[in-house]
Amino acid sequence: MTERRLRLIEPPTTPPPPTPPVRRAAPRRRVRVAVLFAVLVVGTVLVSLLSAGSGQFDVPLGQVVGSVLHHVGVGGSSLDRFAEATLWEVRFPRVVMALVVGCLLGASGALMQGIFGNPLAEPGVVGVSSGAAVGACLSIVFGWGFLGAFTTPALAFVTGLLTTLLVYVLSRSGGRSEVVTLILTGVAVNAVAGAVIAFLTFLSDQSSREQIVFWQLGSLAGSRWVYVYSLLPLAVAGFLVAGVLAKRLDLLALGDRQARHLGVRVEALRMVSVVVVALMVSAAVSYAGIIGFVGLVVPHLVRMVAGPGHRVLVPASALAGALLLGGADLVARTLFRFADLPIGALTALVGGPFFFWLLLRTRRRAGGWL
């Protein structure tokens, strides 16, 4: 009788297998990413069409869509010759330039934050914007025109690229470039470039000073199709290389030592990434002037929605940058009648308070105030 009771109390020899956990994080993230890309694409298209139809001479949205469909071979256009010329010779070049520049700045910001492992990094850290400004100021002050209308953008592109390479070379020590040294070298080179710009402004006349100030504030006024066509090859090349680098940047987020153990050539990856950022930002700044905070704000916002994976972060940041800059340019052209506000001033008005909010948020997460 006792044995029988013990057998009844004994637990079963083979316990039932545990219930596997329900993995819902990955499907939810995929849905969130899909919704994000859909919102960015639809928003960019709507902002582009609204921007093309808005201005001193307004064109209804339906007629803008009809004109676009007519140019791609679908249907006819109800616009007269003057309205068609306004759309395709004035408005659309500026709209496309805003989208391309926004894509370049957004993707460059995502790459920079991946290189430094810091969501508060932005392309201006390595001196590309200030270096490009030096080249533009040289062209404006001395009146160089050996490339015609392309002289100022070409000099801005070359000097921005050379400044970034100089920062990288000066920051190398023992065959490597440390992140902290790179940032400090960029700060020093930015200060020197600012002094050179101030000296050139002092040497210039009143007309040149106005051009320098207007260029430094950022503007898309005067955009033409020939400028867009010259910018597109650099943009496409930069996006392709950035897409290749995205997976390795995810490994770099683990730390330099861990990334090396996983087969990543950290120094080569960092050097290629810095060169790609320099090419992309120099190309953008050369035609649009200095437009700040896009490379800082956009990747951080996208990361909050889609996560830190660079294979999603880089293209989503490019689309979000296009949407942001397209909307900022629309506001710059229509906020005040018969006035074209500097687009860099608008992005700074939005980006400055947002950057301060990021600092407060980072400090609170770190566990206190400095």
mmCIF file of N, CA and C in Angstrom, residues 23-31:
data_model
loop_
_atom_site.group_PDB
_atom_site.id
_atom_site.type_symbol
_atom_site.label_atom_id
_atom_site.label_comp_id
_atom_site.label_asym_id
_atom_site.label_seq_id
_atom_site.Cartn_x
_atom_site.Cartn_y
_atom_site.Cartn_z
ATOM 1 N N ARG A 23 7.600 34.578 -30.766
ATOM 2 C CA ARG A 23 8.479 35.647 -31.225
ATOM 3 C C ARG A 23 7.671 36.633 -32.062
ATOM 4 N N ARG A 24 7.346 37.720 -31.434
ATOM 5 C CA ARG A 24 6.557 38.737 -32.133
ATOM 6 C C ARG A 24 7.357 39.990 -32.433
ATOM 7 N N ALA A 25 8.575 40.100 -31.886
ATOM 8 C CA ALA A 25 9.346 41.332 -32.071
ATOM 9 C C ALA A 25 9.734 41.518 -33.530
ATOM 10 N N ALA A 26 10.211 40.431 -34.178
ATOM 11 C CA ALA A 26 10.658 40.557 -35.558
ATOM 12 C C ALA A 26 9.518 40.923 -36.510
ATOM 13 N N PRO A 27 8.350 40.225 -36.462
ATOM 14 C CA PRO A 27 7.251 40.648 -37.345
ATOM 15 C C PRO A 27 6.790 42.077 -37.090
ATOM 16 N N ARG A 28 6.730 42.467 -35.822
ATOM 17 C CA ARG A 28 6.319 43.838 -35.526
ATOM 18 C C ARG A 28 7.315 44.846 -36.092
ATOM 19 N N ARG A 29 8.600 44.529 -35.982
ATOM 20 C CA ARG A 29 9.609 45.438 -36.513
ATOM 21 C C ARG A 29 9.503 45.528 -38.032
ATOM 22 N N ARG A 30 9.261 44.400 -38.691
ATOM 23 C CA ARG A 30 9.112 44.431 -40.151
ATOM 24 C C ARG A 30 7.914 45.269 -40.560
ATOM 25 N N VAL A 31 6.824 45.142 -39.830
ATOM 26 C CA VAL A 31 5.646 45.957 -40.130
ATOM 27 C C VAL A 31 5.947 47.429 -39.900
#
